[in-house]
Amino acid sequence: MATDSLHRAWRVHNALPGAIPRLDTVATPACGPGEVRVRVRAFAISFVDLLLIEGGYQWKPPTPFVPGSEFSGVVEACGAGDTHGLHVGDPVCGVRQGAWAETLALPATAVHKLSATAMQRAGADWDTEASALMAPGATALYALRERAQLRPSENLLVLGAAGAVGHAAVQVGKALGARVIAAASSPDKRAAAMAAGADVAVDSSSGAWKDEVKSLCGEPGVGVVFDPVGGDATDTAFRTLGWNGRHLVVGFTSGTIHALKTNLAIVKGASLIGVDYRQAAARDSSVTRQVQADVLRLHAQGLVRPRIQEVLAPAQLAQAFAQVRRRETLGRVVIRLAP
């Protein structure tokens, strides 16, 4: 375990297919002015993490680097100056690149204290739930509310609705008052989307799902498409949009970037909107901090909660990678450092 001057962090030394981060002993980060140091209790693993580790993500940090961005933990030290109401012992969660470590030193504005209501709702598993909450929840809320300006009663089509960010988009869409249509490729995934609150689920592996969605929506069509999938699904989903529809490009879990026929945007008066929450946070932290605060509020109300598939020990990191890589899970895989 970490000492006063050393701690352990998982680092990528060669970003190549099949790479597994190495557990290295490194200097414990100092806690500067306006910063807090967090003892990490749990971190979640996402498909984006795998892409980054294997060199397949659009952002390629120099090696060695500490991967991961989602964490929960407890404040163990506060730096001088304003730490925005955080104190030693506070349970927190956040999104910060380099989260796969025993301790993190980061600006107090980058973490959020969990409310007593949220702690009570999550119970003894608060750390695993909190570690998997913020990145998907904030991405979904930022995309739907800030970028697409989703309106109550609009039809929202969520692709990849059983994935981490798709699951969050279903819940956020309902919280914003939309009618949510979930697209997923298997019965168990569609059942998971319905359990998350979707109004209806369609089989995205069927050749007729575009017509099914258009029939469900009628004349207004789909108001907003939430698309973390890419590939052929992008073209199909874009064709379900009604007049002035908005198509949110969130990711490409299919591994394919589709070439969309841009005349479709003219015919529908539609907008193609890119969503990169990482860049948004770097460029305007005031917006994303408010988004994260609102995710915590929705979580405390029970409206947005991550689905946890499995909680593993640090020694099982390779097993966790294999599960996420094969996309076998219907929920998040979390590594728990705390006993």
Short mmCIF file of C-alpha atoms in Angstrom, two decimals:
data_model
loop_
_atom_site.label_atom_id
_atom_site.label_comp_id
_atom_site.label_asym_id
_atom_site.label_seq_id
_atom_site.Cartn_x
_atom_site.Cartn_y
_atom_site.Cartn_z
CA MET A 1 0.00 0.00 0.00
CA ALA A 2 0.99 3.64 -0.30
CA THR A 3 3.38 5.18 2.23
CA ASP A 4 3.81 8.84 3.14
CA SER A 5 6.00 9.36 0.06
CA LEU A 6 5.13 6.52 -2.31
CA HIS A 7 1.98 5.04 -3.75
CA ARG A 8 1.05 2.70 -6.56
CA ALA A 9 -0.40 3.54 -9.94
CA TRP A 10 -1.26 1.52 -13.02
CA ARG A 11 0.82 2.84 -15.93
CA VAL A 12 0.88 2.14 -19.65
CA HIS A 13 4.42 1.83 -20.97
CA ASN A 14 3.54 0.73 -24.52
CA ALA A 15 0.12 1.61 -25.95
CA LEU A 16 -0.40 -1.47 -28.11
CA PRO A 17 -3.24 -3.95 -28.76
CA GLY A 18 -3.57 -6.29 -25.80
CA ALA A 19 -1.58 -4.03 -23.47
CA ILE A 20 -2.21 -4.33 -19.72
CA PRO A 21 -1.13 -1.44 -17.48
CA ARG A 22 1.71 -2.25 -15.08
CA LEU A 23 1.37 -1.59 -11.37
CA ASP A 24 4.28 0.75 -10.56
CA THR A 25 5.42 2.34 -7.32
CA VAL A 26 5.73 6.09 -7.82
CA ALA A 27 5.91 9.27 -5.76
CA THR A 28 2.73 10.19 -3.94
CA PRO A 29 1.40 13.42 -5.50
CA ALA A 30 1.75 16.59 -3.48
CA CYS A 31 -1.39 18.51 -2.56
CA GLY A 32 -1.03 22.07 -3.88
CA PRO A 33 -3.04 25.24 -3.19
CA GLY A 34 -6.72 24.78 -3.99
CA GLU A 35 -6.22 21.04 -4.38
CA VAL A 36 -7.30 17.97 -2.47
CA ARG A 37 -5.67 14.57 -2.30
CA VAL A 38 -8.07 11.68 -2.64
CA ARG A 39 -7.51 8.14 -1.44
CA VAL A 40 -9.09 6.18 -4.30
CA ARG A 41 -11.50 3.44 -3.27
CA ALA A 42 -12.74 2.31 -6.69
CA PHE A 43 -12.42 3.04 -10.39
CA ALA A 44 -14.58 2.02 -13.34
CA ILE A 45 -13.36 0.65 -16.66
CA SER A 46 -14.80 1.89 -19.95
CA PHE A 47 -14.38 0.96 -23.59
CA VAL A 48 -12.66 4.32 -24.13
CA ASP A 49 -10.08 3.32 -21.50
CA LEU A 50 -9.25 0.22 -23.55
CA LEU A 51 -8.92 2.26 -26.74
CA LEU A 52 -6.55 4.66 -24.99
CA ILE A 53 -4.45 1.87 -23.49
CA GLU A 54 -4.19 0.07 -26.84
CA GLY A 55 -3.35 3.21 -28.83
CA GLY A 56 -6.66 3.27 -30.67
CA TYR A 57 -8.09 6.51 -29.26
CA GLN A 58 -7.84 9.88 -31.03
CA TRP A 59 -5.93 11.35 -28.07
CA LYS A 60 -2.58 9.62 -27.55
CA PRO A 61 -0.75 10.71 -24.39
CA PRO A 62 3.01 10.16 -24.16
CA THR A 63 4.07 7.02 -22.33
CA PRO A 64 4.27 6.09 -19.57
CA PHE A 65 0.85 7.36 -18.56
CA VAL A 66 -1.79 6.49 -15.98
CA PRO A 67 -5.08 5.62 -17.71
CA GLY A 68 -8.64 5.82 -16.46
CA SER A 69 -10.86 8.77 -15.69
CA GLU A 70 -13.66 7.63 -13.34
CA PHE A 71 -13.07 7.25 -9.62
CA SER A 72 -14.50 7.45 -6.14
CA GLY A 73 -12.68 7.87 -2.87
CA VAL A 74 -12.22 9.83 0.33
CA VAL A 75 -10.43 13.15 0.78
CA GLU A 76 -7.25 12.50 2.81
CA ALA A 77 -5.62 15.95 2.59
CA CYS A 78 -6.50 19.51 1.62
CA GLY A 79 -4.09 22.08 0.23
CA ALA A 80 -3.90 25.71 1.24
CA GLY A 81 -6.51 28.16 0.05
CA ASP A 82 -10.05 27.57 -1.13
CA THR A 83 -10.97 23.89 -1.41
CA HIS A 84 -14.62 24.66 -2.16
CA GLY A 85 -16.03 23.26 1.06
CA LEU A 86 -14.22 19.92 0.90
CA HIS A 87 -12.74 18.50 4.09
CA VAL A 88 -10.66 15.51 5.08
CA GLY A 89 -12.90 12.44 5.29
CA ASP A 90 -15.44 13.59 2.70
CA PRO A 91 -16.64 10.88 0.27
CA VAL A 92 -16.16 12.12 -3.30
CA CYS A 93 -16.26 11.10 -6.93
CA GLY A 94 -15.06 12.69 -10.12
CA VAL A 95 -13.76 12.48 -13.66
CA ARG A 96 -10.05 13.07 -14.13
CA GLN A 97 -7.53 11.58 -16.52
CA GLY A 98 -5.07 9.36 -14.67
CA ALA A 99 -7.55 7.96 -12.15
CA TRP A 100 -6.11 4.45 -11.88
CA ALA A 101 -3.93 5.11 -8.86
CA GLU A 102 -4.10 4.70 -5.11
CA THR A 103 -4.09 8.47 -4.55
CA LEU A 104 -4.90 11.48 -6.71
CA ALA A 105 -4.03 15.14 -6.18
CA LEU A 106 -6.34 17.34 -8.17
CA PRO A 107 -8.16 20.69 -8.07
CA ALA A 108 -11.00 20.75 -5.58
CA THR A 109 -13.24 21.86 -8.44
CA ALA A 110 -12.64 18.51 -10.16
CA VAL A 111 -14.30 16.42 -7.45
CA HIS A 112 -17.76 16.37 -5.97
CA LYS A 113 -18.83 15.47 -2.46
CA LEU A 114 -21.54 12.84 -2.27
CA SER A 115 -24.63 13.94 -0.40
CA ALA A 116 -25.94 12.11 2.64
CA THR A 117 -28.99 11.12 0.57
CA ALA A 118 -26.83 9.59 -2.15
CA MET A 119 -24.72 7.75 0.42
CA GLN A 120 -27.81 6.37 2.12
CA ARG A 121 -29.34 5.28 -1.19
CA ALA A 122 -26.19 3.47 -2.34
CA GLY A 123 -25.40 1.97 1.06
CA ALA A 124 -22.21 0.02 1.65
CA ASP A 125 -21.51 -0.07 -2.09
CA TRP A 126 -21.39 3.71 -2.41
CA ASP A 127 -17.82 3.66 -3.69
CA THR A 128 -18.44 1.24 -6.56
CA GLU A 129 -21.61 3.04 -7.63
CA ALA A 130 -20.03 6.49 -7.40
CA SER A 131 -16.99 5.42 -9.42
CA ALA A 132 -19.19 4.46 -12.38
CA LEU A 133 -21.62 7.37 -12.19
CA MET A 134 -20.03 10.57 -13.37
CA ALA A 135 -18.47 10.04 -16.80
CA PRO A 136 -21.51 8.42 -18.48
CA GLY A 137 -23.99 10.56 -16.57
CA ALA A 138 -22.23 13.84 -17.31
CA THR A 139 -21.65 12.91 -20.95
CA ALA A 140 -25.34 12.10 -21.39
CA LEU A 141 -26.58 15.23 -19.59
CA TYR A 142 -24.13 17.52 -21.39
CA ALA A 143 -25.05 16.01 -24.76
CA LEU A 144 -28.81 16.01 -24.33
CA ARG A 145 -29.35 19.24 -22.38
CA GLU A 146 -26.47 21.50 -23.42
CA ARG A 147 -25.74 20.36 -26.97
CA ALA A 148 -29.08 19.06 -28.31
CA GLN A 149 -31.32 21.13 -26.01
CA LEU A 150 -33.71 18.20 -25.70
CA ARG A 151 -37.25 19.34 -25.01
CA PRO A 152 -39.94 17.63 -22.91
CA SER A 153 -42.11 15.19 -24.89
CA GLU A 154 -39.61 15.00 -27.77
CA ASN A 155 -38.78 11.56 -29.14
CA LEU A 156 -35.26 10.55 -28.14
CA LEU A 157 -33.63 7.59 -29.89
CA VAL A 158 -30.74 6.09 -27.90
CA LEU A 159 -28.39 3.77 -29.77
CA GLY A 160 -26.35 1.26 -27.79
CA ALA A 161 -28.88 1.72 -25.01
CA ALA A 162 -27.47 -1.07 -22.83
CA GLY A 163 -23.94 0.35 -22.80
CA ALA A 164 -22.68 2.58 -20.01
CA VAL A 165 -23.32 5.92 -21.71
CA GLY A 166 -26.45 4.63 -23.47
CA HIS A 167 -27.87 3.49 -20.13
CA ALA A 168 -27.20 6.95 -18.72
CA ALA A 169 -28.78 8.61 -21.77
CA VAL A 170 -31.98 6.61 -21.27
CA GLN A 171 -32.21 7.76 -17.65
CA VAL A 172 -31.25 11.37 -18.37
CA GLY A 173 -33.69 11.51 -21.28
CA LYS A 174 -36.53 10.42 -19.02
CA ALA A 175 -35.45 12.90 -16.34
CA LEU A 176 -35.65 15.67 -18.97
CA GLY A 177 -39.17 14.59 -19.92
CA ALA A 178 -38.49 12.94 -23.28
CA ARG A 179 -40.11 9.85 -24.75
CA VAL A 180 -37.22 7.40 -24.96
CA ILE A 181 -36.82 4.78 -27.66
CA ALA A 182 -33.94 2.42 -26.89
CA ALA A 183 -32.14 0.56 -29.66
CA ALA A 184 -30.22 -2.58 -28.67
CA SER A 185 -29.16 -5.76 -30.42
CA SER A 186 -30.30 -8.55 -28.09
CA PRO A 187 -33.30 -9.37 -25.88
CA ASP A 188 -31.30 -9.07 -22.65
CA LYS A 189 -29.92 -5.68 -23.70
CA ARG A 190 -33.40 -4.44 -24.60
CA ALA A 191 -34.69 -5.69 -21.26
CA ALA A 192 -31.91 -3.78 -19.50
CA ALA A 193 -32.84 -0.61 -21.40
CA MET A 194 -36.47 -0.99 -20.43
CA ALA A 195 -35.46 -1.52 -16.80
CA ALA A 196 -33.51 1.75 -17.04
CA GLY A 197 -36.72 3.56 -17.96
CA ALA A 198 -37.04 3.44 -21.75
CA ASP A 199 -40.60 3.75 -23.05
CA VAL A 200 -40.00 1.23 -25.81
CA ALA A 201 -37.08 -0.82 -27.12
CA VAL A 202 -36.37 -1.84 -30.71
CA ASP A 203 -34.11 -4.55 -32.12
CA SER A 204 -31.17 -2.78 -33.76
CA SER A 205 -30.03 -6.06 -35.33
CA SER A 206 -33.23 -6.20 -37.37
CA GLY A 207 -33.21 -4.83 -40.90
CA ALA A 208 -36.56 -3.19 -40.21
CA TRP A 209 -35.72 -1.15 -37.14
CA LYS A 210 -35.66 2.18 -38.98
CA ASP A 211 -39.25 1.68 -40.14
CA GLU A 212 -40.26 0.53 -36.66
CA VAL A 213 -38.87 3.71 -35.10
CA LYS A 214 -40.54 5.92 -37.70
CA SER A 215 -43.85 4.15 -37.08
CA LEU A 216 -43.50 4.62 -33.32
CA CYS A 217 -42.78 8.34 -33.69
CA GLY A 218 -45.32 9.22 -36.36
CA GLU A 219 -45.25 12.66 -37.99
CA PRO A 220 -42.90 14.44 -35.54
CA GLY A 221 -40.21 11.84 -36.11
CA VAL A 222 -37.23 11.52 -33.81
CA GLY A 223 -36.20 14.82 -32.25
CA VAL A 224 -32.79 13.73 -31.00
CA VAL A 225 -30.55 10.75 -31.74
CA PHE A 226 -27.97 9.85 -29.09
CA ASP A 227 -25.31 7.88 -30.98
CA PRO A 228 -22.31 6.33 -29.21
CA VAL A 229 -22.20 3.47 -31.75
CA GLY A 230 -21.31 4.80 -35.21
CA GLY A 231 -21.08 2.53 -38.23
CA ASP A 232 -24.15 1.71 -40.29
CA ALA A 233 -26.38 2.54 -37.32
CA THR A 234 -25.51 6.22 -37.76
CA ASP A 235 -27.00 6.36 -41.25
CA THR A 236 -30.08 4.38 -40.22
CA ALA A 237 -30.71 6.53 -37.15
CA PHE A 238 -30.18 9.82 -39.00
CA ARG A 239 -32.95 8.81 -41.41
CA THR A 240 -35.44 8.58 -38.52
CA LEU A 241 -35.00 12.27 -37.63
CA GLY A 242 -37.90 14.63 -38.06
CA TRP A 243 -37.70 18.25 -39.14
CA ASN A 244 -34.99 20.17 -37.23
CA GLY A 245 -33.81 16.93 -35.62
CA ARG A 246 -30.43 16.74 -33.91
CA HIS A 247 -28.04 13.79 -34.20
CA LEU A 248 -25.49 13.61 -31.39
CA VAL A 249 -22.22 11.90 -32.33
CA VAL A 250 -20.91 10.61 -29.01
CA GLY A 251 -18.60 7.76 -30.03
CA PHE A 252 -17.88 4.81 -32.28
CA THR A 253 -18.11 1.62 -30.23
CA SER A 254 -18.81 -0.26 -33.47
CA GLY A 255 -15.26 0.54 -34.53
CA THR A 256 -16.48 2.09 -37.78
CA ILE A 257 -16.88 5.76 -38.72
CA HIS A 258 -19.71 6.09 -41.23
CA ALA A 259 -19.71 8.46 -44.21
CA LEU A 260 -23.08 10.18 -43.95
CA LYS A 261 -24.84 11.53 -47.03
CA THR A 262 -25.03 15.21 -46.18
CA ASN A 263 -28.01 15.89 -48.44
CA LEU A 264 -30.08 14.19 -45.72
CA ALA A 265 -29.33 17.11 -43.41
CA ILE A 266 -30.78 19.53 -45.98
CA VAL A 267 -33.94 17.48 -46.52
CA LYS A 268 -34.59 17.24 -42.78
CA GLY A 269 -33.21 20.62 -41.68
CA ALA A 270 -31.19 18.45 -39.33
CA SER A 271 -28.01 19.05 -37.36
CA LEU A 272 -25.07 16.72 -36.77
CA ILE A 273 -23.59 17.62 -33.38
CA GLY A 274 -20.28 16.35 -32.03
CA VAL A 275 -19.96 15.61 -28.32
CA ASP A 276 -16.55 15.40 -26.66
CA TYR A 277 -17.04 15.82 -22.94
CA ARG A 278 -13.29 15.63 -22.27
CA GLN A 279 -12.63 18.66 -24.48
CA ALA A 280 -15.67 20.48 -23.17
CA ALA A 281 -14.39 20.13 -19.61
CA ALA A 282 -10.97 21.44 -20.60
CA ARG A 283 -12.38 24.43 -22.49
CA ASP A 284 -15.18 25.57 -20.17
CA SER A 285 -15.05 24.01 -16.73
CA SER A 286 -17.92 26.18 -15.46
CA VAL A 287 -20.39 24.42 -17.76
CA THR A 288 -19.16 20.92 -17.08
CA ARG A 289 -18.94 21.48 -13.32
CA GLN A 290 -22.60 22.50 -13.30
CA VAL A 291 -23.42 19.42 -15.38
CA GLN A 292 -21.63 17.19 -12.88
CA ALA A 293 -23.40 18.84 -9.95
CA ASP A 294 -26.72 18.18 -11.68
CA VAL A 295 -25.78 14.54 -12.26
CA LEU A 296 -25.22 14.18 -8.51
CA ARG A 297 -28.60 15.80 -7.88
CA LEU A 298 -30.31 13.37 -10.27
CA HIS A 299 -28.44 10.51 -8.63
CA ALA A 300 -29.56 11.58 -5.16
CA GLN A 301 -33.14 11.61 -6.47
CA GLY A 302 -32.71 8.07 -7.80
CA LEU A 303 -33.22 9.19 -11.41
CA VAL A 304 -29.71 8.39 -12.68
CA ARG A 305 -27.88 5.34 -11.37
CA PRO A 306 -25.20 3.24 -13.06
CA ARG A 307 -25.76 -0.44 -13.59
CA ILE A 308 -22.90 -2.37 -11.98
CA GLN A 309 -22.20 -5.74 -13.58
CA GLU A 310 -19.21 -6.87 -11.55
CA VAL A 311 -16.82 -5.63 -8.90
CA LEU A 312 -13.31 -7.08 -9.15
CA ALA A 313 -10.06 -6.83 -7.21
CA PRO A 314 -6.98 -5.06 -8.63
CA ALA A 315 -5.35 -8.44 -9.34
CA GLN A 316 -8.25 -9.18 -11.73
CA LEU A 317 -7.58 -6.22 -14.02
CA ALA A 318 -6.81 -8.45 -17.03
CA GLN A 319 -10.10 -10.30 -16.50
CA ALA A 320 -11.94 -6.99 -16.37
CA PHE A 321 -10.32 -5.89 -19.63
CA ALA A 322 -11.36 -9.10 -21.34
CA GLN A 323 -14.98 -8.63 -20.28
CA VAL A 324 -15.14 -5.03 -21.47
CA ARG A 325 -13.31 -5.85 -24.72
CA ARG A 326 -15.76 -8.65 -25.58
CA ARG A 327 -18.68 -6.41 -24.57
CA GLU A 328 -20.13 -9.26 -22.57
CA THR A 329 -21.44 -7.08 -19.77
CA LEU A 330 -24.78 -5.34 -19.32
CA GLY A 331 -23.29 -2.98 -16.77
CA ARG A 332 -20.08 -1.43 -15.55
CA VAL A 333 -17.02 -3.36 -14.46
CA VAL A 334 -15.43 -1.73 -11.42
CA ILE A 335 -12.08 -2.32 -9.75
CA ARG A 336 -12.37 -1.84 -6.00
CA LEU A 337 -9.21 -0.96 -4.12
CA ALA A 338 -10.84 -0.66 -0.71
CA PRO A 339 -11.49 -3.90 1.23
#
